[in-house]
Short mmCIF file of C-alpha atoms in Angstrom, two decimals:
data_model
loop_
_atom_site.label_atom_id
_atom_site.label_comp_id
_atom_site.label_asym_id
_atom_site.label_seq_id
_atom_site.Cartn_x
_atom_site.Cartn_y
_atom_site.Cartn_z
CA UNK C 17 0.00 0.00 0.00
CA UNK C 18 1.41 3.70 -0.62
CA UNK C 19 0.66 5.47 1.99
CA UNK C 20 3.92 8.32 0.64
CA UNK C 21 4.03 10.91 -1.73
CA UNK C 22 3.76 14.27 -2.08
CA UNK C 23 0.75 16.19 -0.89
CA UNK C 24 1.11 20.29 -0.47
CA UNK C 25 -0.47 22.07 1.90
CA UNK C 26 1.95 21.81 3.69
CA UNK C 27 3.44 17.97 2.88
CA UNK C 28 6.79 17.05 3.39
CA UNK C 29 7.50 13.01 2.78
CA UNK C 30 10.92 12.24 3.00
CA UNK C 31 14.09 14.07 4.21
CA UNK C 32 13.08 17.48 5.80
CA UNK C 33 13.49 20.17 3.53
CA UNK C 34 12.88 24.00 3.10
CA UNK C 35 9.30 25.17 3.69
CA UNK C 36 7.83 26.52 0.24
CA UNK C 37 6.39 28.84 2.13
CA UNK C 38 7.71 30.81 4.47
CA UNK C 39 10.30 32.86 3.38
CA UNK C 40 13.80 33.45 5.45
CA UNK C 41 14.61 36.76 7.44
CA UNK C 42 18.05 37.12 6.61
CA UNK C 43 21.20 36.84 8.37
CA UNK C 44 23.39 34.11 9.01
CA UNK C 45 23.30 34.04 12.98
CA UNK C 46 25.92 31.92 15.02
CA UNK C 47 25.29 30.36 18.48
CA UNK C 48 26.15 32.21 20.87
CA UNK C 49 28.86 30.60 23.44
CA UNK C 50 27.37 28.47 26.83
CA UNK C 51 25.28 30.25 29.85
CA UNK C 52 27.79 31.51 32.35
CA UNK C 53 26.24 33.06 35.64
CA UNK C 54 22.49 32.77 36.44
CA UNK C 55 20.12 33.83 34.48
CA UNK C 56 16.00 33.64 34.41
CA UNK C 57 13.77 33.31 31.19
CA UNK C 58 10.18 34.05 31.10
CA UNK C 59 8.55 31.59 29.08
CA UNK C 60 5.06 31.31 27.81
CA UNK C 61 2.49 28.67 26.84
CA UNK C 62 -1.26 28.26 26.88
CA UNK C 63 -2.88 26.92 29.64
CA UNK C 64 -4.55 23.75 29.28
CA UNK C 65 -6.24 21.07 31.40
CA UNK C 66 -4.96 21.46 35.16
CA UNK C 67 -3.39 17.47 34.46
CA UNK C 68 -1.32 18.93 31.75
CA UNK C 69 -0.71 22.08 33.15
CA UNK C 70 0.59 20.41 36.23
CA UNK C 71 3.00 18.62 33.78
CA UNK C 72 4.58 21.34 31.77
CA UNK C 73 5.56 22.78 36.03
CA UNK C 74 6.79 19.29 36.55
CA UNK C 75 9.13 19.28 33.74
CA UNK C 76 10.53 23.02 34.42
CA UNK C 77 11.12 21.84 37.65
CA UNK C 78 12.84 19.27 36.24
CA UNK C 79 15.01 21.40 34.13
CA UNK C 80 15.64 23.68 36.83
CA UNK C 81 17.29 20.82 39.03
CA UNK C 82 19.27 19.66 36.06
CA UNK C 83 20.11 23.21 34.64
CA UNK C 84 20.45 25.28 38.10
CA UNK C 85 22.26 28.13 36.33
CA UNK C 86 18.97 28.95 34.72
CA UNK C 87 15.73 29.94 36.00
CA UNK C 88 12.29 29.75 34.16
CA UNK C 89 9.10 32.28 35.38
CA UNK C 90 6.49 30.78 33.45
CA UNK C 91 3.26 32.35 32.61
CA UNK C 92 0.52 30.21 31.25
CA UNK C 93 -2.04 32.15 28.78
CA UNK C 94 -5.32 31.82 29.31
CA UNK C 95 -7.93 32.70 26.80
CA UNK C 96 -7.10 33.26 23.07
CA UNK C 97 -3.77 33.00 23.04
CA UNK C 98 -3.13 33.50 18.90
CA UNK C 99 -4.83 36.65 19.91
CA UNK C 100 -3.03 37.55 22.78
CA UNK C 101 0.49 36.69 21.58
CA UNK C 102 0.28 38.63 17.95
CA UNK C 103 -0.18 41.47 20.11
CA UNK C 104 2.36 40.87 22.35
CA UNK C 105 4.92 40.03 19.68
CA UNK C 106 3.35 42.98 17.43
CA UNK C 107 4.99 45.23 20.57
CA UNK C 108 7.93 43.38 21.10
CA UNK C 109 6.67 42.11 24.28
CA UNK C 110 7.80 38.83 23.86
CA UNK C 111 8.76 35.81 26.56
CA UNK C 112 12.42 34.49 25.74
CA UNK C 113 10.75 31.34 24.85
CA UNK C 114 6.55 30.41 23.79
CA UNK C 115 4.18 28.15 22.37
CA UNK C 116 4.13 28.42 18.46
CA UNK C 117 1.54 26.79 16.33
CA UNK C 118 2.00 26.38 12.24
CA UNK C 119 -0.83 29.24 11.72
CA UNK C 120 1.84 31.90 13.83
CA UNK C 121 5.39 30.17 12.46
CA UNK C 122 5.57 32.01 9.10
CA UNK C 123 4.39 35.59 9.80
CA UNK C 124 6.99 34.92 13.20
CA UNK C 125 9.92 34.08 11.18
CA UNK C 126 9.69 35.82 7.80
CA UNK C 127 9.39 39.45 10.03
CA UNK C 128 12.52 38.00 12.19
CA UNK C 129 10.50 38.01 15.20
CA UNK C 130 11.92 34.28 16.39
CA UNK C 131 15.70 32.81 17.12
CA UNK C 132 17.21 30.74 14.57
CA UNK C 133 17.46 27.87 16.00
CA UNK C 134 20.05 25.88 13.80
CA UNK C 135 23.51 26.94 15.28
CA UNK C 136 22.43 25.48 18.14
CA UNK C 137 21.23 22.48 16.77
CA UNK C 138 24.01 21.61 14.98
CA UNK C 139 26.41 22.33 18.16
CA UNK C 140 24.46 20.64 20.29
CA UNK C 141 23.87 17.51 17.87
CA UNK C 142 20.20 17.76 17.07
CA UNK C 143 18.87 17.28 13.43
CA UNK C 144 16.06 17.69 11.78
CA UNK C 145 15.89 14.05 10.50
CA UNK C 146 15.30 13.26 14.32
CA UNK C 147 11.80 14.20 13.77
CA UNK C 148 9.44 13.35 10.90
CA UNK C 149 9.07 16.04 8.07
CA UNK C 150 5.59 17.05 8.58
CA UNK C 151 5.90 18.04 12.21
CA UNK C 152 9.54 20.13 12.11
CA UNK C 153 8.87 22.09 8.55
CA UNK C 154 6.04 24.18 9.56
CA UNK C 155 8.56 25.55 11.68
CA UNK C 156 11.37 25.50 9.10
CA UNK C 157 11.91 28.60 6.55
CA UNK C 158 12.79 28.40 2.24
CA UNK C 159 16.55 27.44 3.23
CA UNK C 160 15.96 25.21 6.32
CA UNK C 161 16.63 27.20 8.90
CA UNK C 162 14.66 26.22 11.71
CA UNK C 163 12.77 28.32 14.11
CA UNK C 164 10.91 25.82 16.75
CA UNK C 165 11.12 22.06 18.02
CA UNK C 166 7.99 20.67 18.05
CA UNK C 167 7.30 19.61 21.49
CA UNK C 168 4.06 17.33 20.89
CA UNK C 169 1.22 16.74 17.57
CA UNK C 170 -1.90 14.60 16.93
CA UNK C 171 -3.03 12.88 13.54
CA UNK C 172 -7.05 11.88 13.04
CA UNK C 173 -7.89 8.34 13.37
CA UNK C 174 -11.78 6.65 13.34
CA UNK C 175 -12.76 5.74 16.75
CA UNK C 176 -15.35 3.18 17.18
CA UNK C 177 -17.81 2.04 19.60
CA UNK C 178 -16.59 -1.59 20.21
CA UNK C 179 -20.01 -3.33 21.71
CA UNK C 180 -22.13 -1.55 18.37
CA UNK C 181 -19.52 -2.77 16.25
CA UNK C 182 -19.88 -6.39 17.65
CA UNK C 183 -23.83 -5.75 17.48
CA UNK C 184 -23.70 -5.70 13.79
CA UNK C 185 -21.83 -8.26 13.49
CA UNK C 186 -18.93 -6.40 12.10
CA UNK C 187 -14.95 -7.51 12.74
CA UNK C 188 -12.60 -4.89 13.95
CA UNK C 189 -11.48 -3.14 11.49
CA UNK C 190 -7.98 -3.82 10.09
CA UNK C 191 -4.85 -1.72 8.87
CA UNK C 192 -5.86 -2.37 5.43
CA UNK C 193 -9.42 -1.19 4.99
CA UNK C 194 -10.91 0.57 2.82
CA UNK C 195 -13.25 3.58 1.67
CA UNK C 196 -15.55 1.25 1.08
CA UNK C 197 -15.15 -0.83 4.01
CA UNK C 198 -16.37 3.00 6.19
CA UNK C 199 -19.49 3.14 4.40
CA UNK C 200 -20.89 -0.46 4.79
CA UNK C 201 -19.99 0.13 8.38
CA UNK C 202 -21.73 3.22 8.51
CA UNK C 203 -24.67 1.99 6.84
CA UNK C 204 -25.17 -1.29 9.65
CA UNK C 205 -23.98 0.66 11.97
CA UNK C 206 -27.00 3.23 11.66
CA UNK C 207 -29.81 2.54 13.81
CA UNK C 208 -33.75 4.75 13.41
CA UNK C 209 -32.14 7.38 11.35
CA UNK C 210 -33.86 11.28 11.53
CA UNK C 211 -35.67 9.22 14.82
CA UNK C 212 -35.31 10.87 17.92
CA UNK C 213 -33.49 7.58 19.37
CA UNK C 214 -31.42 7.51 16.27
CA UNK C 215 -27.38 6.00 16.36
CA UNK C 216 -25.41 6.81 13.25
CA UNK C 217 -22.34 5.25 11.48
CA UNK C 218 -20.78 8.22 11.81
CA UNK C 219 -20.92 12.13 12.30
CA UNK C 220 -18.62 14.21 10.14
CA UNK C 221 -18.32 17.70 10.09
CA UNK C 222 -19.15 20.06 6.95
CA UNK C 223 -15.28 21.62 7.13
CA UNK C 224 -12.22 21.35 5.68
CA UNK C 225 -10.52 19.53 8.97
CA UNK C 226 -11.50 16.37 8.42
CA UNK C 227 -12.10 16.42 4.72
CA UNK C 228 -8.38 17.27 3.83
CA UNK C 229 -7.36 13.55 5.16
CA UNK C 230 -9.53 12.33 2.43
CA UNK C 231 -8.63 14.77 -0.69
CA UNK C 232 -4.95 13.91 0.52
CA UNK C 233 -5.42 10.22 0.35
CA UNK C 234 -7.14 10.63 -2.94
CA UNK C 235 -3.66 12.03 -4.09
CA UNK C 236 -5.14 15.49 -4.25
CA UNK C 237 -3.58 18.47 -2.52
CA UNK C 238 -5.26 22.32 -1.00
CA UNK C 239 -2.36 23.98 -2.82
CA UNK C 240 -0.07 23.52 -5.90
CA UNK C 241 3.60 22.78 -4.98
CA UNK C 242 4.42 26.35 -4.48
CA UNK C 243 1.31 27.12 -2.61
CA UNK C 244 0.55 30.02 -5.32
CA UNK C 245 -2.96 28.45 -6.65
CA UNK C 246 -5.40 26.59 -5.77
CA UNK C 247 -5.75 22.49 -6.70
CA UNK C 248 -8.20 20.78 -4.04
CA UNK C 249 -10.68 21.20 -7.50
CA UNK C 250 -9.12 18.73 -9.67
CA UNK C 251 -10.76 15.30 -10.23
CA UNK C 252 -9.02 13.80 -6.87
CA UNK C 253 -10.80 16.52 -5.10
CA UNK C 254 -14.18 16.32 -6.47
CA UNK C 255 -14.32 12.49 -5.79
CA UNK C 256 -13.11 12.89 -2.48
CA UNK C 257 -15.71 15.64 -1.54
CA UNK C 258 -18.34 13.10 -3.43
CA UNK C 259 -17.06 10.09 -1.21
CA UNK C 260 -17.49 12.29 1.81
CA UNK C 261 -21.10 13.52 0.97
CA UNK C 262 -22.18 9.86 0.14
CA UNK C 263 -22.48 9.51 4.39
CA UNK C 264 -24.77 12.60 4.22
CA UNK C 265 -26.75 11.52 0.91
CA UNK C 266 -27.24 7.93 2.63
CA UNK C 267 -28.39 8.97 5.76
CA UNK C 268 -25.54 7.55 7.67
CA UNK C 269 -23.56 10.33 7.89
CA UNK C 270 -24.70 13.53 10.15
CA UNK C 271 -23.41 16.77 11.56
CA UNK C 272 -22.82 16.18 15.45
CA UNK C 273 -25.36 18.88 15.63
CA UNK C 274 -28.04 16.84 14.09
CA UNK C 275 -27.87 14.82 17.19
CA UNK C 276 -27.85 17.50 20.03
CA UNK C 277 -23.81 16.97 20.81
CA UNK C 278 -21.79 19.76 20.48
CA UNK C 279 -18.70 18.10 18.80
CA UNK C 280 -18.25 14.69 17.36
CA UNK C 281 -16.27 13.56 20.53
CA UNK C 282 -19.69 14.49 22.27
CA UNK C 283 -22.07 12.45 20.07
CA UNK C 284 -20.07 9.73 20.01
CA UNK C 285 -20.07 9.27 24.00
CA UNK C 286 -23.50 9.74 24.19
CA UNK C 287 -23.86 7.06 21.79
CA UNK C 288 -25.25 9.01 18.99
CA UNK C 289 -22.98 7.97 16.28
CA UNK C 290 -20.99 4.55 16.07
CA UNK C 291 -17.73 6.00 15.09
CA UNK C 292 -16.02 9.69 14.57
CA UNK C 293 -13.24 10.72 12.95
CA UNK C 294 -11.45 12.56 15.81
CA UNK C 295 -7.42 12.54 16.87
CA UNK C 296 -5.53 12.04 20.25
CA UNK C 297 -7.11 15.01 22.27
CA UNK C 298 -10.55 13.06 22.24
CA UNK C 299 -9.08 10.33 24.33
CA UNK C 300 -8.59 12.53 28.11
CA UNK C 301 -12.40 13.50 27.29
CA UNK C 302 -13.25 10.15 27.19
CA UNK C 303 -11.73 9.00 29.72
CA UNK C 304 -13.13 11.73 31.79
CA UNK C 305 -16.50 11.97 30.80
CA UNK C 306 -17.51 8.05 29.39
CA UNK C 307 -15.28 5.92 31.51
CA UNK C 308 -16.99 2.89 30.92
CA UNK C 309 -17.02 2.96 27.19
CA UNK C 310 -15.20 0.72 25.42
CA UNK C 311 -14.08 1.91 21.99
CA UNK C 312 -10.88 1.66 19.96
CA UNK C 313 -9.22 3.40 17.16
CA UNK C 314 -8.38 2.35 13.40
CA UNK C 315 -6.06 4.16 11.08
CA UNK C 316 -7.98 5.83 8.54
CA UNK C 317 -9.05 3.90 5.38
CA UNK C 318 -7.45 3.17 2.59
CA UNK C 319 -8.70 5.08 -0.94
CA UNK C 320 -9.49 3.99 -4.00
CA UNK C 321 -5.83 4.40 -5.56
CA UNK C 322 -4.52 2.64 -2.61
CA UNK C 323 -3.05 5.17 -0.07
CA UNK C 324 -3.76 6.75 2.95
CA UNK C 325 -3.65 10.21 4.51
CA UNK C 326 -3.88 11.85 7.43
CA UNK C 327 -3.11 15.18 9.24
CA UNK C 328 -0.67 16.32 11.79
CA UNK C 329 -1.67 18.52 14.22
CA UNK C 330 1.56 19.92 15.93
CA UNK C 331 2.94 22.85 17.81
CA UNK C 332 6.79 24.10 18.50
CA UNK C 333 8.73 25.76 21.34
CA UNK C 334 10.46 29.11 20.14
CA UNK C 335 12.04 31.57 21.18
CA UNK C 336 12.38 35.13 20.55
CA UNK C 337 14.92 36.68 18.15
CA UNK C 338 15.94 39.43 21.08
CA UNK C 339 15.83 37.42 23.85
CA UNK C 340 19.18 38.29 26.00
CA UNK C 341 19.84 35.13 26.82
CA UNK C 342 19.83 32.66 23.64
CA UNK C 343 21.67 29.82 24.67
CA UNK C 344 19.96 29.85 28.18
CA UNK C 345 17.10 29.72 25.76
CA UNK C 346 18.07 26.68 23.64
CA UNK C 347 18.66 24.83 26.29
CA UNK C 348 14.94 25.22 27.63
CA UNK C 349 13.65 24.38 24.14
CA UNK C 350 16.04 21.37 23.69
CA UNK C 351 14.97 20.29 26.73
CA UNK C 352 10.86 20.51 27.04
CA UNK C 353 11.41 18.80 24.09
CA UNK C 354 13.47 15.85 24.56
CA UNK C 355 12.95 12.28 24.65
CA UNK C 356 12.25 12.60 28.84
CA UNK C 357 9.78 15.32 28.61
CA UNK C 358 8.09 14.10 25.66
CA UNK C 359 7.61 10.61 26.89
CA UNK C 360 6.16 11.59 29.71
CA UNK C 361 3.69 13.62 28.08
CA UNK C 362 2.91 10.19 25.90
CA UNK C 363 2.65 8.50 29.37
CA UNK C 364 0.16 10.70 30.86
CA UNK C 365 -2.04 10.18 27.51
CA UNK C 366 -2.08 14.01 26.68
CA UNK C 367 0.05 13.86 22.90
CA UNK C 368 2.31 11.78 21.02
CA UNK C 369 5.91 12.64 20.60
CA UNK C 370 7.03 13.99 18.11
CA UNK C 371 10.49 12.41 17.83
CA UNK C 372 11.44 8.99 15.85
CA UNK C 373 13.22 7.51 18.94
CA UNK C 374 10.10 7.05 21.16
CA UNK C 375 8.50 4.84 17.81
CA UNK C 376 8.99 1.72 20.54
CA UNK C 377 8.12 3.56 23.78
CA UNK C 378 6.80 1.10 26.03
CA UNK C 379 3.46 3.44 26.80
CA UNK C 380 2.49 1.75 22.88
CA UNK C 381 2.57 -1.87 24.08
CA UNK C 382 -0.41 -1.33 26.65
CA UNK C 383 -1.68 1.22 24.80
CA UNK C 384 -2.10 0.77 21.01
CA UNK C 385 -4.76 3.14 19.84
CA UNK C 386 -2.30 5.96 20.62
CA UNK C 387 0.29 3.37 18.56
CA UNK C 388 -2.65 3.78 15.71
CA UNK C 389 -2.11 7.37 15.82
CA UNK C 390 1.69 7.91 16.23
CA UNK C 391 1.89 5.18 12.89
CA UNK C 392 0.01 8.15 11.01
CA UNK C 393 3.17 10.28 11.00
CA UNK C 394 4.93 8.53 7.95
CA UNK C 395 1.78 9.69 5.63
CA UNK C 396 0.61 12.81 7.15
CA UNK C 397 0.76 16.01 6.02
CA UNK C 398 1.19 19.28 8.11
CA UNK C 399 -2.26 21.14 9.03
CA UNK C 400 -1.32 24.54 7.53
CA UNK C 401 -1.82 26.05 4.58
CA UNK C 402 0.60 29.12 4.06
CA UNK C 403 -0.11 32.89 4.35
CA UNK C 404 -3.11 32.72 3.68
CA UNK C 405 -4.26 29.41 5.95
CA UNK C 406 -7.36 31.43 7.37
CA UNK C 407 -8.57 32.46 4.45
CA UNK C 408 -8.08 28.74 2.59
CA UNK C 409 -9.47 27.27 5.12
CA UNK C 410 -12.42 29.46 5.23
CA UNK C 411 -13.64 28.86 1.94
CA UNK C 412 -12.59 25.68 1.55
CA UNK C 413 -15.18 24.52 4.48
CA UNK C 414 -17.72 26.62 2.62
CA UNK C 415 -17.43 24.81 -0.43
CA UNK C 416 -17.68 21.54 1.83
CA UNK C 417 -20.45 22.64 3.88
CA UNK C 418 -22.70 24.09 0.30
CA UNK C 419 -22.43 20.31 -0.33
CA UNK C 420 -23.20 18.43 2.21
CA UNK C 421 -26.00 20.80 3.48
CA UNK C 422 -26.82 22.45 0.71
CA UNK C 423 -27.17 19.76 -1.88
CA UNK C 424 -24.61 21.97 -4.47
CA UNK C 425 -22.38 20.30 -7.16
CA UNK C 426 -19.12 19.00 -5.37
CA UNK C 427 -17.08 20.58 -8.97
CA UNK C 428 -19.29 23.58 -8.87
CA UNK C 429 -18.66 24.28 -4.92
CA UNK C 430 -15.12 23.33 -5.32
CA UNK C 431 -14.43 25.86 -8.12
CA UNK C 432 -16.07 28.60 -6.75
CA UNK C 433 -13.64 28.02 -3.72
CA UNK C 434 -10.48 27.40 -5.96
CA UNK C 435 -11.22 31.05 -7.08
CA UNK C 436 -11.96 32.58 -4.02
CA UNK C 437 -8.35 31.31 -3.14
CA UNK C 438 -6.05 32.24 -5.95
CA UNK C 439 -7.69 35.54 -6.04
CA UNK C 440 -6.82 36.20 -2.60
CA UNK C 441 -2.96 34.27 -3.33
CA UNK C 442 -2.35 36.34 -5.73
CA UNK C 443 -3.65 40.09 -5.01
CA UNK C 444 -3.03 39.40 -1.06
#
């Protein structure tokens, strides 16, 4: 099966490379020499569950003890933190080292905002082939020069209700099925459809972050290969958005809304739908909320030209181009995300790492739905979509949702969107 090749927006398959785009600042900084003295960073993140945020203390703590020359005052954001830290970096207010997701990465580094991370990398021994090439270019300008580690990321799989699966008399799905193989589940799987004590196959939503997987595996791509038009509208597209309509058109298929939940993750504890196509950060919730269900995740199915795809979900430690202190700085980063910090993030069930090394962990053995999802990162392409992203991904839902709800022509709806998006690619 391939389950390779190259998808853009963004895709990166095989050795890590430039990023197409996000352009470099300029410069050709050199590491600066070891921390002598004590110094303290401020460092920034958002804040999360209080498990996790308990964690990230734990492991400053930890790097405290091990570093004691260096200090960290961290400051957990709470509320919109895109918001909150444009602003902040639009003032040069910045932490000496922060959270950075794909959406912030290339405005960040093309306007010099964020250290240059690679003189430090190569002193220190770490390469980008220690990581897989859709989670470390969304963080990597044109000429490879990286500006964050990513300290964590999530891919999609199908999670599925185990007893309704064995009430249909359906086997566990395996690593090898298929498009097809979804929608005859979905279709036993449904139970009293538009009934108000209706169970569906499945419940999708009408937007482009779960629809990508499939265009993707269809060997389509958002963008072209320099991300300067448009080419989800080719044929690959329009029989992907068809495949993922035919749920809707067959009554097997629903919005989460349809069924009173608020999310998928939410319909499919409540029993409302039979499977979901939902990634790592559904699992806590679970666990949380419907302790007693028992459920289990397959990879995503395999399309009609015999691949697979999937998306990666992933954030980065940075740090800030004028921090005083930039090795102090590195040193943080390398370490919140190194093989200790990262597996014990994988051990408390919160994300999967994001480095090669912890393939084997031993947390996989005893636990291998998150094995399902860590096995995604070989054919999985980055969840970002230049510049632009906002705007693509605006429009590209749009087109989704005018199909699925509105009954429009997948081509028709697909086009439209295509020219939405180069117009605003190439006027800005």
């Amino acid at each position: 099966m391939d389950t390779g090749g190259v998808h853009h927006g963004v895709s990166w398959k095989g050795r890590a490379s430039g990023n197409p785009y996000i352009s470099c600042p300029g410069g050709s900084p050199t590491a600066q020499a070891p921390v002598s003295g004590t110094v303290t960073l401020t460092a920034a993140g958002w804040s999360s569950t209080p498990a996790e945020d308990a964690l990230v203390q734990k492991n400053l703590q930890s790097f405290e003890a091990s570093h004691p020359n260096i200090k960290v005052r961290w400051s957990p954001i709470t509320g919109d933190y895109l918001t909150k830290m444009r602003a902040n970096v639009a003032s040069n207010i910045m932490p000496d080292v922060f959270y950075v997701q794909p959406l912030m990465s290339g405005p960040y580094i093309s306007s010099g905002k964020l250290l240059d991370l690679s003189p430090y990398m190569a002193r220190s021994g770490v390469k980008t082939s220690d990581y897989y090439p859709a989670l470390i270019n969304p963080f990597t300008c044109t000429s490879g020069q990286v500006y964050g580690l990513p300290k964590d990321w999530n891919s999609l799989g199908i999670f599925y209700n185990k007893q309704m699966l064995k009430g249909a008399g359906l086997p566990t799905p395996t690593a090898s099925w298929t498009w097809s193989d979804l929608q005859r589940y979905a279709q036993k799987l449904t139970r009293n459809p538009s009934q108000s004590d209706s169970t569906y196959g499945i419940t999708l939503t009408a937007d482009a972050a779960r629809w990508n997987a499939f265009l993707l595996a269809n060997g389509g791509s958002v963008l072209n290969k320099d991300g300067t038009r448009a080419a989800f509208n080719d044929d690959a597209g329009v029989k992907a958005l068809e495949y993922y309509d035919s749920f809707f058109k067959q009554n097997t298929g629903v919005l989460p809304t349809t069924v009173g939940a608020s999310y998928s993750g939410d319909a499919f504890g409540k029993g409302r739908a039979a499977m979901v196509i939902e990634g790592g950060w559904l699992i806590p919730y679970l666990r949380s909320t419907y302790a007693n269900m028992q459920y289990a995740i397959a990879p995503l199915p395999v399309s009609p030209i015999n691949r697979r795809g999937n998306l990666a979900f992933t954030n980065a430690w940075s740090a800030s181009a004028s921090t005083k202190y930039p090795a102090a700085a590195w040193e943080l980063i390398r370490y919140m995300t190194g093989p200790s910090v990262q597996e014990s993030q994988l051990n408390a069930g919160f994300a999967l790492p994001t480095l090669k090394s912890l393939a084997n962990a031993p947390y996989f053995a005893s636990h291998p739905d998150f094995k399902v999802l860590f096995d995604a990162a070989s054919y999985s392409t980055a969840d970002y979509y230049g510049p632009q992203d906002t705007t693509i991904r605006t429009d590209l839902s749009n087109a989704i949702d005018a199909v699925v709800l509105n009954r429009q022509d997948a081509q028709a709806a697909l086009n439209d969107a295509a020219s939405r998006i180069d117009d605003k690619l190439q006027n800005g």
